[in-house]
Coordinates of C-alpha atoms in Angstrom, one line a residue:
X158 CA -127.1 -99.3 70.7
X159 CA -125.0 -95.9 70.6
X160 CA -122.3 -97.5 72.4
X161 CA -121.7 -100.5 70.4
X162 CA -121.3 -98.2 67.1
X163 CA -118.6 -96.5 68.8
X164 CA -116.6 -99.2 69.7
X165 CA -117.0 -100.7 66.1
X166 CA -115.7 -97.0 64.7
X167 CA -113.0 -96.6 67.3
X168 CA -112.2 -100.7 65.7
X169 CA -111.9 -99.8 62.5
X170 CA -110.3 -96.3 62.9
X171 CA -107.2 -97.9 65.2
X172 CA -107.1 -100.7 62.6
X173 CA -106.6 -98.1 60.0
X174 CA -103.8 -96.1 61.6
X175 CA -101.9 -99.2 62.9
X176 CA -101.9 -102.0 60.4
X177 CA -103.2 -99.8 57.2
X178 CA -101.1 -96.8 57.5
X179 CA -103.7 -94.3 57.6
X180 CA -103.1 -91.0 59.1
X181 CA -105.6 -89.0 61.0
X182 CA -106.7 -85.8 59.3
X183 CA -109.6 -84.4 61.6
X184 CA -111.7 -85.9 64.4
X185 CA -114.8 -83.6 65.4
X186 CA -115.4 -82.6 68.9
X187 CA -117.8 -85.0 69.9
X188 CA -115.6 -88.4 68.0
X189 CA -118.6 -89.0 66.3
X190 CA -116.3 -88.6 63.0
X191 CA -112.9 -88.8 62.0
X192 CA -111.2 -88.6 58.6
X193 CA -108.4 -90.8 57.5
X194 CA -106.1 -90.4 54.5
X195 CA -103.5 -92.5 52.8
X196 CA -101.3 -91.8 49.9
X197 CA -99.8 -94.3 48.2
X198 CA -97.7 -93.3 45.4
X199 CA -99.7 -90.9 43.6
X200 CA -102.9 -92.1 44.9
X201 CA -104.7 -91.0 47.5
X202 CA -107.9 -92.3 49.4
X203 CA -109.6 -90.6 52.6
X204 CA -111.8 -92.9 54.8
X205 CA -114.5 -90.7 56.6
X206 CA -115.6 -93.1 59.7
X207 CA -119.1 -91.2 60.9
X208 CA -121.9 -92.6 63.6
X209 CA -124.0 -89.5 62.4
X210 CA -127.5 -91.4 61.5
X211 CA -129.7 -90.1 58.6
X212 CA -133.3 -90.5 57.8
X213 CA -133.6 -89.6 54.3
X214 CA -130.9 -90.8 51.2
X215 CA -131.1 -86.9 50.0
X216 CA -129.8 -86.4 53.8
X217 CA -126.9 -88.5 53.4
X218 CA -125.9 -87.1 49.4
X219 CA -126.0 -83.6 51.0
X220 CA -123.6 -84.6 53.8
X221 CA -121.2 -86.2 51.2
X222 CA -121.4 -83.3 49.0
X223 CA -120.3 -80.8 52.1
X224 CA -117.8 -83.1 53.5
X225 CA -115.7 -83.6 50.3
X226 CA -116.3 -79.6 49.6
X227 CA -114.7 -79.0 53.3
X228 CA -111.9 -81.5 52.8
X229 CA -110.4 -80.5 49.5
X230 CA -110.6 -76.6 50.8
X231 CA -108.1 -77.9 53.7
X232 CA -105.7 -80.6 52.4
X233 CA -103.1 -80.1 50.2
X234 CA -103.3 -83.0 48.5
X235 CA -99.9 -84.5 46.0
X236 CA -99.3 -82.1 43.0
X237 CA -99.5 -84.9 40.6
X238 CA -101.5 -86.9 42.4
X239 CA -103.1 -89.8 39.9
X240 CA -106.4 -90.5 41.9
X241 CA -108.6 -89.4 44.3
X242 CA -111.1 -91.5 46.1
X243 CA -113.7 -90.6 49.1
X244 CA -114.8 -93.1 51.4
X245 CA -118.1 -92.7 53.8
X246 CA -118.5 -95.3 56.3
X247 CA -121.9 -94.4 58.4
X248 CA -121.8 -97.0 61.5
X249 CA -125.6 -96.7 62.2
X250 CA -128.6 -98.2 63.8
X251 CA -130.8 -98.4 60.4
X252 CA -130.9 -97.4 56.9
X253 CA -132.7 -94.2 55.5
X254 CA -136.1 -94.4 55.1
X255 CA -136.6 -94.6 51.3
X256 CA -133.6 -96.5 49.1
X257 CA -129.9 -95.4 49.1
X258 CA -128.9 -98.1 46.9
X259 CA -128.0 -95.2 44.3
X260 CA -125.1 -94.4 46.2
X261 CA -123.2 -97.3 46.4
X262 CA -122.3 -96.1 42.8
X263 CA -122.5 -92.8 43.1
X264 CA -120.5 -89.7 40.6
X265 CA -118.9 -87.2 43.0
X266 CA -120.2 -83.9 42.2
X267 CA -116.9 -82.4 43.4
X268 CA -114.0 -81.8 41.2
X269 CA -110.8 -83.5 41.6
X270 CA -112.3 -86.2 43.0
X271 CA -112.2 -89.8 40.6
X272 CA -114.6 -91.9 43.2
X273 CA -116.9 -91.4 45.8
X274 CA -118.1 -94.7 47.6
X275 CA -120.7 -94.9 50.5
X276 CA -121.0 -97.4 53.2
X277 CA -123.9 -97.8 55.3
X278 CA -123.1 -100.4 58.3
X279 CA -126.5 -101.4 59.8
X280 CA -127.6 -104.8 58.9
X281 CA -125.1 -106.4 57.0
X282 CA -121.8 -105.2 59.1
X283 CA -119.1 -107.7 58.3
X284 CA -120.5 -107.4 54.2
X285 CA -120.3 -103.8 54.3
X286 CA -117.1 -103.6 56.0
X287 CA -115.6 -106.5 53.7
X288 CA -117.0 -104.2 50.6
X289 CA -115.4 -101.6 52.2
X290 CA -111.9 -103.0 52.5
X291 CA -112.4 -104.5 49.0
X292 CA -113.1 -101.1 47.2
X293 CA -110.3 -98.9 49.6
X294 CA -107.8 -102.0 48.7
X295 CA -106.8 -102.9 52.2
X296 CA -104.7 -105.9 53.0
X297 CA -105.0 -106.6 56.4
X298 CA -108.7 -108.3 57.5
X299 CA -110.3 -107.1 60.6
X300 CA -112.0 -109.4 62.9
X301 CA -113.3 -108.7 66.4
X302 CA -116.0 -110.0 68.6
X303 CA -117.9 -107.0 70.4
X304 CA -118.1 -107.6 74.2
X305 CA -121.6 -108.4 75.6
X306 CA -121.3 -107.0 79.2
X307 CA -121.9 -103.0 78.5
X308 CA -119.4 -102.2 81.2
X309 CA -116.8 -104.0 79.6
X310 CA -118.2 -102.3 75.9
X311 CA -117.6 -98.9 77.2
X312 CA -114.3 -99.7 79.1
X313 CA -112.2 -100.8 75.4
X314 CA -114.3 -98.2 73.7
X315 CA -112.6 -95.9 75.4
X316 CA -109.2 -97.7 75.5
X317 CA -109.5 -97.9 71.7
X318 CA -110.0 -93.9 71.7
X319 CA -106.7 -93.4 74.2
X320 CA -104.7 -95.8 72.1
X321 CA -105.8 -93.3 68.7
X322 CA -105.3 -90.2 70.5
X323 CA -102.0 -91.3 71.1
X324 CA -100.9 -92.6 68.1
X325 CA -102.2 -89.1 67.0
X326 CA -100.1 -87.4 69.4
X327 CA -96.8 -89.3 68.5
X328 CA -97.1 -88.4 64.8
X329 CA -97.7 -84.8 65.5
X330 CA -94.6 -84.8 67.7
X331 CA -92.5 -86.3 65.3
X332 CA -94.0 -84.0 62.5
X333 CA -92.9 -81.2 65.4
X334 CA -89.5 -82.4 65.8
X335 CA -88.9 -82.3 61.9
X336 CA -89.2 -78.7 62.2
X337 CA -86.8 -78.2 65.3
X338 CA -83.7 -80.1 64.9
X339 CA -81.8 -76.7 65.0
X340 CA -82.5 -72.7 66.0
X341 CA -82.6 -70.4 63.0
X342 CA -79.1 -68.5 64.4
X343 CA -77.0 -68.8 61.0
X344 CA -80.0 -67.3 58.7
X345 CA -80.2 -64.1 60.8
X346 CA -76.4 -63.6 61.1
X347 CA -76.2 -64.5 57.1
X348 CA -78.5 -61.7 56.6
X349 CA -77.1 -58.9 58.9
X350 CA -73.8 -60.0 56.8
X351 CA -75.8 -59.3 53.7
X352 CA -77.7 -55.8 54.6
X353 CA -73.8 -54.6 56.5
X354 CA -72.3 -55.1 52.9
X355 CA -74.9 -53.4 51.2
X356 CA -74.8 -50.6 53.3
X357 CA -71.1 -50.5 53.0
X358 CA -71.6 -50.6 48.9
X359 CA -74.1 -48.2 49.3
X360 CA -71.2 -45.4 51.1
X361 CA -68.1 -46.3 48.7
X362 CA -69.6 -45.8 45.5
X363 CA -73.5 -47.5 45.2
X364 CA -74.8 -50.8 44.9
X365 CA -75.5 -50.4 41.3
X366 CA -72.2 -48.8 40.0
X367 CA -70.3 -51.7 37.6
X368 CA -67.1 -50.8 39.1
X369 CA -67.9 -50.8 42.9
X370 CA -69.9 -54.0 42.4
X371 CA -66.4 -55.5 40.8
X372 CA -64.1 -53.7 43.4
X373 CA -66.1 -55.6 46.0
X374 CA -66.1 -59.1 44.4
X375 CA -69.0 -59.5 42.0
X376 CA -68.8 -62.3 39.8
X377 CA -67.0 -61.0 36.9
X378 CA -66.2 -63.6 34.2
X379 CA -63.0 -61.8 32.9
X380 CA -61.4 -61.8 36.2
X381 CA -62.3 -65.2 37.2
X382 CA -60.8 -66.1 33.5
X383 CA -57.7 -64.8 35.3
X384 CA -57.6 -66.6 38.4
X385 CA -60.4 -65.0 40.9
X386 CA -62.3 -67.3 41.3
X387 CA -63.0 -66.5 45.1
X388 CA -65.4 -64.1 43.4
X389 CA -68.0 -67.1 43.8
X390 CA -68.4 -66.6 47.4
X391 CA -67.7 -62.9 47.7
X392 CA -70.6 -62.3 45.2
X393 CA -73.5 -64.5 46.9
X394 CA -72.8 -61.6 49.4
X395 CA -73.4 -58.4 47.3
X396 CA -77.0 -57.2 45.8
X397 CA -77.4 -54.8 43.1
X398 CA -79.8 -51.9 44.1
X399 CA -82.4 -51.8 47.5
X400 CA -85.1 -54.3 46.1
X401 CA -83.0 -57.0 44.9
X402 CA -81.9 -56.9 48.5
X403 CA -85.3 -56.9 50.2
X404 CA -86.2 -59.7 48.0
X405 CA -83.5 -62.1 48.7
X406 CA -83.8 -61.2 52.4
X407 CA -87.6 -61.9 52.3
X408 CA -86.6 -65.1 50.9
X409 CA -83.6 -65.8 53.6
X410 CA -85.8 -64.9 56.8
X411 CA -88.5 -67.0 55.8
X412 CA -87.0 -70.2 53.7
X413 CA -83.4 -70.0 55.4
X414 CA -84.8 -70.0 58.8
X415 CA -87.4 -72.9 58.1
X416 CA -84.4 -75.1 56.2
X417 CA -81.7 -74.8 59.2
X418 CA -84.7 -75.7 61.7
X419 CA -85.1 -79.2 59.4
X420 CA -81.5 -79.7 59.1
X421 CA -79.6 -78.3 61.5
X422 CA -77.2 -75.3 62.1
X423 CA -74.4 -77.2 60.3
X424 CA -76.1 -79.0 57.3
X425 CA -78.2 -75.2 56.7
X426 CA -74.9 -73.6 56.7
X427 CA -73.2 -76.5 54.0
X428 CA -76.5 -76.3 52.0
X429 CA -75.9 -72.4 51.3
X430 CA -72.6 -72.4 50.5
X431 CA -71.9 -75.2 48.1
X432 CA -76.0 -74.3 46.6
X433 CA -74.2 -70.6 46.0
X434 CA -71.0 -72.3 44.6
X435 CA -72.8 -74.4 42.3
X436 CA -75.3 -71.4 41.7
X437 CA -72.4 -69.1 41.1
X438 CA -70.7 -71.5 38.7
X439 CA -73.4 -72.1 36.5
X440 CA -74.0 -68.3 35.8
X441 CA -70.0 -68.0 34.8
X442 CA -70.9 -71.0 32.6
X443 CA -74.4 -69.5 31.1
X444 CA -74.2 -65.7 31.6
X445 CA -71.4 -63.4 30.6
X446 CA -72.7 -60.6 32.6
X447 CA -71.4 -59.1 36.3
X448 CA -73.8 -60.6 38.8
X449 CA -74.0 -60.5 42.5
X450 CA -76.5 -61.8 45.1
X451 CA -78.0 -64.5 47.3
X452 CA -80.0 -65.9 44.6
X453 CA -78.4 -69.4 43.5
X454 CA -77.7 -70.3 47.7
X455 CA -81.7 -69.1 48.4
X456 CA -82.7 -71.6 45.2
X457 CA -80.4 -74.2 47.0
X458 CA -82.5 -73.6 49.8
X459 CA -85.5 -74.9 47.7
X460 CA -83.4 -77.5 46.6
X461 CA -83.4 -78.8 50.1
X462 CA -86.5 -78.2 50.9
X463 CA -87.4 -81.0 47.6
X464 CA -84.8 -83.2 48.9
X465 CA -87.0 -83.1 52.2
X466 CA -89.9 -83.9 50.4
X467 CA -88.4 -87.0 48.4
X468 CA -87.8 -88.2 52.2
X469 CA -90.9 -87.3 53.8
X470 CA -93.5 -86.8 51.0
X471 CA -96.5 -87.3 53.3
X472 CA -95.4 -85.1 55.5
X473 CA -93.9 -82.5 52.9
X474 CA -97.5 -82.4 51.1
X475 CA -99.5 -82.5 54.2
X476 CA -97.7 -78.9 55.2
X477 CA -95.6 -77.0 52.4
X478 CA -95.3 -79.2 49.6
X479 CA -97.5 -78.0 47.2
X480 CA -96.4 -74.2 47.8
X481 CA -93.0 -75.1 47.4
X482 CA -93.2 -76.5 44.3
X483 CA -95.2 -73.8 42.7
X484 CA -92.9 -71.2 44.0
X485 CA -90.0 -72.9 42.1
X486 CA -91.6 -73.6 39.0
X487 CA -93.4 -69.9 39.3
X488 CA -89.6 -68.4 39.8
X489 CA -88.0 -70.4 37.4
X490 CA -90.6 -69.2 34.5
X491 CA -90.0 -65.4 35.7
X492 CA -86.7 -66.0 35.3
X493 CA -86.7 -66.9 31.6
X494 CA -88.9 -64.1 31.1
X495 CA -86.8 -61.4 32.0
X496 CA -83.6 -60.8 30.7
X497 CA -82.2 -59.4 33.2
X498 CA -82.4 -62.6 35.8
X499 CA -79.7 -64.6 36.1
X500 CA -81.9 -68.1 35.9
X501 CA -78.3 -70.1 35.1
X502 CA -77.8 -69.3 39.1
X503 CA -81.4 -69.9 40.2
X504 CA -81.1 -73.5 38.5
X505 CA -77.8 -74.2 39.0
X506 CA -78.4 -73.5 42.7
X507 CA -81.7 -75.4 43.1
X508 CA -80.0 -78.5 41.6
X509 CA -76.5 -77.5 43.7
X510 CA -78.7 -77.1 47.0
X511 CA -80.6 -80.8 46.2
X512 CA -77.2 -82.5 45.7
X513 CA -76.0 -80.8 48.5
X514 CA -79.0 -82.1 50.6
X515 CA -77.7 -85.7 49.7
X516 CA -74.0 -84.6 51.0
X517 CA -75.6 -83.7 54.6
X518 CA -78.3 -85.8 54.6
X519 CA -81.1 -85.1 57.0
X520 CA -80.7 -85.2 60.9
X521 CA -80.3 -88.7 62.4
X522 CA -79.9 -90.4 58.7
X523 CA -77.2 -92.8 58.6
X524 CA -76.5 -93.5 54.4
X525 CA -73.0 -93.1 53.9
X526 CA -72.7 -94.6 50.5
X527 CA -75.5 -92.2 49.3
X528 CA -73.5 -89.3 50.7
X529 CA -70.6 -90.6 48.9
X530 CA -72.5 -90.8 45.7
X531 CA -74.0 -87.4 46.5
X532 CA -70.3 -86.1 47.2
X533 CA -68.9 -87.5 43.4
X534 CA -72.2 -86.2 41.8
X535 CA -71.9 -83.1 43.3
X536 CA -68.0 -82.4 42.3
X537 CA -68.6 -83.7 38.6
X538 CA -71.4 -81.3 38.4
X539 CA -69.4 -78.4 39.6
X540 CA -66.4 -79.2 37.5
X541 CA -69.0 -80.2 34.7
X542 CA -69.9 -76.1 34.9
X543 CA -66.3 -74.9 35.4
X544 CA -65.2 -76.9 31.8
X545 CA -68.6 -75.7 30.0
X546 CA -68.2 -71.8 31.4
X547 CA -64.4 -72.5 30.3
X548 CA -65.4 -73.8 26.8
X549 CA -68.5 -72.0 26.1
X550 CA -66.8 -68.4 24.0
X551 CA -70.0 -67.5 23.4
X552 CA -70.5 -66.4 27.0
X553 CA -66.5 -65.6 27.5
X554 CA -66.4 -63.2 24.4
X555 CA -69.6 -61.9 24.5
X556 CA -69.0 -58.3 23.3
X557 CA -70.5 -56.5 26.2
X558 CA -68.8 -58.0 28.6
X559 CA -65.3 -58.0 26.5
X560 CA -66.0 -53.9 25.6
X561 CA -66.3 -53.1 29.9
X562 CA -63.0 -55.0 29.5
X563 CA -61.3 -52.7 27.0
X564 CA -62.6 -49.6 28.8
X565 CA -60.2 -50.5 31.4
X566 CA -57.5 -51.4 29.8
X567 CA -57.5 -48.2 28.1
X568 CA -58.0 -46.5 30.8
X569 CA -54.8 -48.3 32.0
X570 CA -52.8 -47.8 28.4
X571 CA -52.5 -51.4 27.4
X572 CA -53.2 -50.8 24.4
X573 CA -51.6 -54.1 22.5
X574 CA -53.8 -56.5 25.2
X575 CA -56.6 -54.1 24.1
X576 CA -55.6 -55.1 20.0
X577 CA -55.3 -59.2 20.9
X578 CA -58.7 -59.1 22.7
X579 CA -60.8 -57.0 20.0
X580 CA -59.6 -59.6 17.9
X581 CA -60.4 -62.2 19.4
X582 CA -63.6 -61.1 20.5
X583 CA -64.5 -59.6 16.4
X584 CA -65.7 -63.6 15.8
X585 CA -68.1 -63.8 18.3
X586 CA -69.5 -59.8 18.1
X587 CA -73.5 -59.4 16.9
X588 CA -74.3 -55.8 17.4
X589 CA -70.9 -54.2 18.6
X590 CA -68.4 -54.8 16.2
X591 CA -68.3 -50.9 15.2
X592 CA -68.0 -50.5 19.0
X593 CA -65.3 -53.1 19.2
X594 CA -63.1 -51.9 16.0
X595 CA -63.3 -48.7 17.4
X596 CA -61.5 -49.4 20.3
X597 CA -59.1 -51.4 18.7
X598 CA -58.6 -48.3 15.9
X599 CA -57.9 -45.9 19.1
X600 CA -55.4 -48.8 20.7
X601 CA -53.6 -49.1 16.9
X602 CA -53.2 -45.3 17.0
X603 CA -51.7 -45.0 20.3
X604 CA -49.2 -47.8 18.9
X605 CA -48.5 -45.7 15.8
X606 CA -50.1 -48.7 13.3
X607 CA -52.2 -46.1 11.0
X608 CA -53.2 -48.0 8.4
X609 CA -54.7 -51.0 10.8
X610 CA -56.5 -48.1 12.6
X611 CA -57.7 -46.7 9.8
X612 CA -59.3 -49.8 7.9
X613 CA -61.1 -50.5 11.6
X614 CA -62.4 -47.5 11.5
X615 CA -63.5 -47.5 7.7
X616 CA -65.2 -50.4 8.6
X617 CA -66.6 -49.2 11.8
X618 CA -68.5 -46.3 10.1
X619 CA -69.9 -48.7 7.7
X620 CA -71.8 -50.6 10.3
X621 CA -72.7 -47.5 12.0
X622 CA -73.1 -44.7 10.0
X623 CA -74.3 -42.5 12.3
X624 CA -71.2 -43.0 14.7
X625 CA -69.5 -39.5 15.2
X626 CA -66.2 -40.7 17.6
X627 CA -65.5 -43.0 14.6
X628 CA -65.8 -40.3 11.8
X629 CA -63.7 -37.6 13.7
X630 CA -60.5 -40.3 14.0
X631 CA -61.1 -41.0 10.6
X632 CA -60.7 -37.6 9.3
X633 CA -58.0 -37.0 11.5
X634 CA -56.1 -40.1 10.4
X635 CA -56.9 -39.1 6.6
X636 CA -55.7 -35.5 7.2
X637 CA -52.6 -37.0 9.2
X638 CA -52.1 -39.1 5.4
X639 CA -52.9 -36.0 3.5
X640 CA -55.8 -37.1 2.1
X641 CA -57.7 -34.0 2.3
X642 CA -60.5 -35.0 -0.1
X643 CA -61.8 -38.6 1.9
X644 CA -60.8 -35.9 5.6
X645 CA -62.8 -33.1 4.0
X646 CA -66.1 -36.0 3.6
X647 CA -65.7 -37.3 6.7
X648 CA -65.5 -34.3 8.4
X649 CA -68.8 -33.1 6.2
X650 CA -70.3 -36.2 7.4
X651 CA -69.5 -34.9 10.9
X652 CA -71.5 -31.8 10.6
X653 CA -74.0 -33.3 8.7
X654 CA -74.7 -35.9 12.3
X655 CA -73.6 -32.7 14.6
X656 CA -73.3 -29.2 13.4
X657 CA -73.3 -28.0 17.0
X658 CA -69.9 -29.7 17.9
X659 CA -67.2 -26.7 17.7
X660 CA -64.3 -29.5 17.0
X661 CA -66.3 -30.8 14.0
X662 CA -66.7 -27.1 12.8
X663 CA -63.0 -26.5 13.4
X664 CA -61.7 -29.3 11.7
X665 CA -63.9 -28.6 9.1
X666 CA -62.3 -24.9 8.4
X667 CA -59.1 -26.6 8.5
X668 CA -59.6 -29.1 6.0
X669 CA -61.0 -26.3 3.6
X670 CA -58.0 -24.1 4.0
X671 CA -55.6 -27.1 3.8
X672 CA -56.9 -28.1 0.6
X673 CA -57.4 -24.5 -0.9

């Protein structure tokens, strides 16, 4: 009887959801089959609860087979999920013709999938079901008594099928209301902020111009060395060229608007900024270059969107999860293949924008020793960055960064802070010490200390043979000693590199008549 099958599968189904802790993936049209999951740590099972009656055991294999197919192309299932098992219940009024007893130990032919169990409820009900609950590791028992009057059959069969359709309809309005605790106004105003500046670079020199990026507020290591450190913020405002910018905004309209819906106008807004803090810290601890951009707030963004899945990992895997995490791990391994990404802010802001999650918490989560905890961990970790970057010379000296330094202050005539940093940076220096005693030579000459100048430079020319700057102030300096032979080489050396510079061919002609 059709109707006494549906009331034992609407049983079972409710029984699931309410004392199991199933939830309802699909129902077909007709509620002549529902699917079920359950994840419980990192395994998973789906319970597939069908009235659809077969004839033939190659019937019922085929419609295993398609069902598992179909389920895995629609689920996201944990990323490091341990196990996978598939469970067919058929409630029916007989058996297939021929034997099916092959696939009560069946191999699933579809990948991913560790077991594959069949149930056939004809005969043998309560043993079925009680092998059932055995293999799916259920704790709760479920006993019922099916009514005899057929009135009374239909009436809780279809109470049983309100009852799941609402339980359905409460989980889908709480998964709704996860994703509308705020309107996405912040994220849209952060990015008109963002494309205004640009703009605005763009007119007063160029996005991608050193000096306007540092007259606006990049993060540049030497000046936060001196004190501007409110070059954190002003830099998570700032993007180098057009499609750094159209990347990060991609990132902001999409990720930034769905993260201030899940947490809030507030919390979104005190996610960004202490992710791009932390971001911005780590790359003046990890890179000595100038930097600017959203990045390390957009990886905090990420960051919260983890923390929301160490909350609500059934419902973070049932939607986004899976995406999310492949985006980070995806980004984070294009960042350490390009050089030129600053992955010290992408990490630093991912781990920034988790702590920060911890601080804020989610919407309507009262934990205030965890946000205490989160607060401490979060200011040891900045601070922990701060004393590294402060420490670490390697990144503080780092000749590039030291030589855009000098350029300045020559530019301004210091020329003794140029002589204390060349020296202090000559330790640390890998491919620009020529470059670096150079500089120093040119400050010593300016400050009248010849001989200084001219060992730098002696030296410089021996790392770099083919540097032409460094032989013409040499055989200046040697004619200025009246050394004419050692000026005359040098200045041979010069032609020899560039016979095409006039200077180098007048200084020649000078030496020759000097020493004739």
């Amino acid at each position: 009887m059709f109707i006494k099958n549906q009331f034992i599968q609407n049983k079972l189904v409710l029984h699931l959801m309410e004392q199991e802790e199933f939830e309802l993936l699909t129902v077909s049209s007709n509620q002549e089959e529902y699917l079920l999951w359950k994840t419980n740590k990192r395994n998973v099972d789906i319970v597939r609860v069908s009235l659809k009656q077969y004839d033939w055991n190659r019937e019922v294999e085929a419609s295993v087979q398609q069902v598992e197919k179909n389920v895995l192309q629609n689920i996201q299932l944990p990323l490091f999920k341990q196990s996978l098992s598939f469970h067919h219940v058929f409630i029916v009024e007989y058996e297939p013709v021929d034997s099916w007893s092959n696939l009560m130990n069946r191999e699933s032919a579809v990948n991913k999938i560790d077991h594959s169990f069949v149930y056939l409820c004809a005969k043998d009900r309560d043993e079925v079901l009680a092998h059932f609950f055995q293999k799916a590791h259920l704790h709760r028992s479920l006993a019922f008594s099916i009514p005899d009057n057929l009135f009374e059959l239909e009436y809780q069969t279809e109470t049983l099928k309100q009852k799941i359709q609402k339980i359905q309809k409460n989980e889908e309005k709480a998964i709704l209301a996860l994703f509308n605790r705020g309107k996405p106004r912040l994220s849209y105003l952060i990015l008109a902020i963002n494309i205004i500046i640009f703009l605005l670079l763009e007119y007063r020199g160029g996005s991608v111009n050193p000096e306007t990026l540092i007259q606006f507020g990049a993060k540049y290591n030497v000046a936060m060395m001196e004190g501007e450190w409110w070059r954190i913020i002003t830099s998570m405002f700032l993007h180098i060229g057009i499609f750094h910018l159209a990347l990060n905004m991609l990132a902001l309209y999409f990720i930034g608007t769905l993260v201030e819906r899940i947490y809030g106008n507030i919390r979104f807004v005190i996610i960004y900024f202490l992710a791009g803090i932390a971001g911005g810290m780590a790359s003046f601890a990890l890179n000595p270059s100038i930097a600017a951009g959203a990045s390390g707030a957009l990886f905090g963004l990420f960051g919260a969107l983890l923390y929301f899945g160490l909350k609500n990992p059934k419902v973070f895997f049932k939607t986004m999860g899976t995406n999310v995490i492949f985006i980070v791990i995806l980004n984070i391994i294009f960042g350490f293949s390009v050089p030129q990404v600053d992955n010290g802010a992408h990490i630093g802001g991912l781990i920034g924008g988790f702590i920060a999650s911890g601080i804020v918490m989610l919407p309507k989560t009262k934990a205030f020793m965890q946000q205490l905890i989160a607060v401490v961990v979060y200011v040891f970790y900045v601070f922990g960055l701060l004393a590294f970057g402060l420490t670490n010379e390697d990144v503080q000296y780092d000749e590039t960064l030291q030589i855009h330094r000098i350029q300045q202050l020559i530019e301004e005539e210091q020329y003794e802070e140029v002589t204390e940093i060349v020296s202090s940076t000559l330790p640390y220096a890998k491919e620009l010490e020529a470059e670096l005693r150079f500089y120093r030579a040119f400050a010593n000459i300016y400050l009248e200390s010849f001989d200084i100048a001219k060992s730098d430079l002696e030296t410089a020319v021996q790392h770099r043979p083919d540097f032409e700057e460094a032989w013409y102030n040499l055989a200046l300096l040697y004619q200025q000693e009246n050394e004419y032979d050692k000026a005359l080489q040098a200045a041979e050396k010069l032609l020899d590199l560039n016979n095409e510079e006039s200077s180098y061919q007048t200084l020649y002609e000078e030496l020759k008549r000097a020493e004739n």
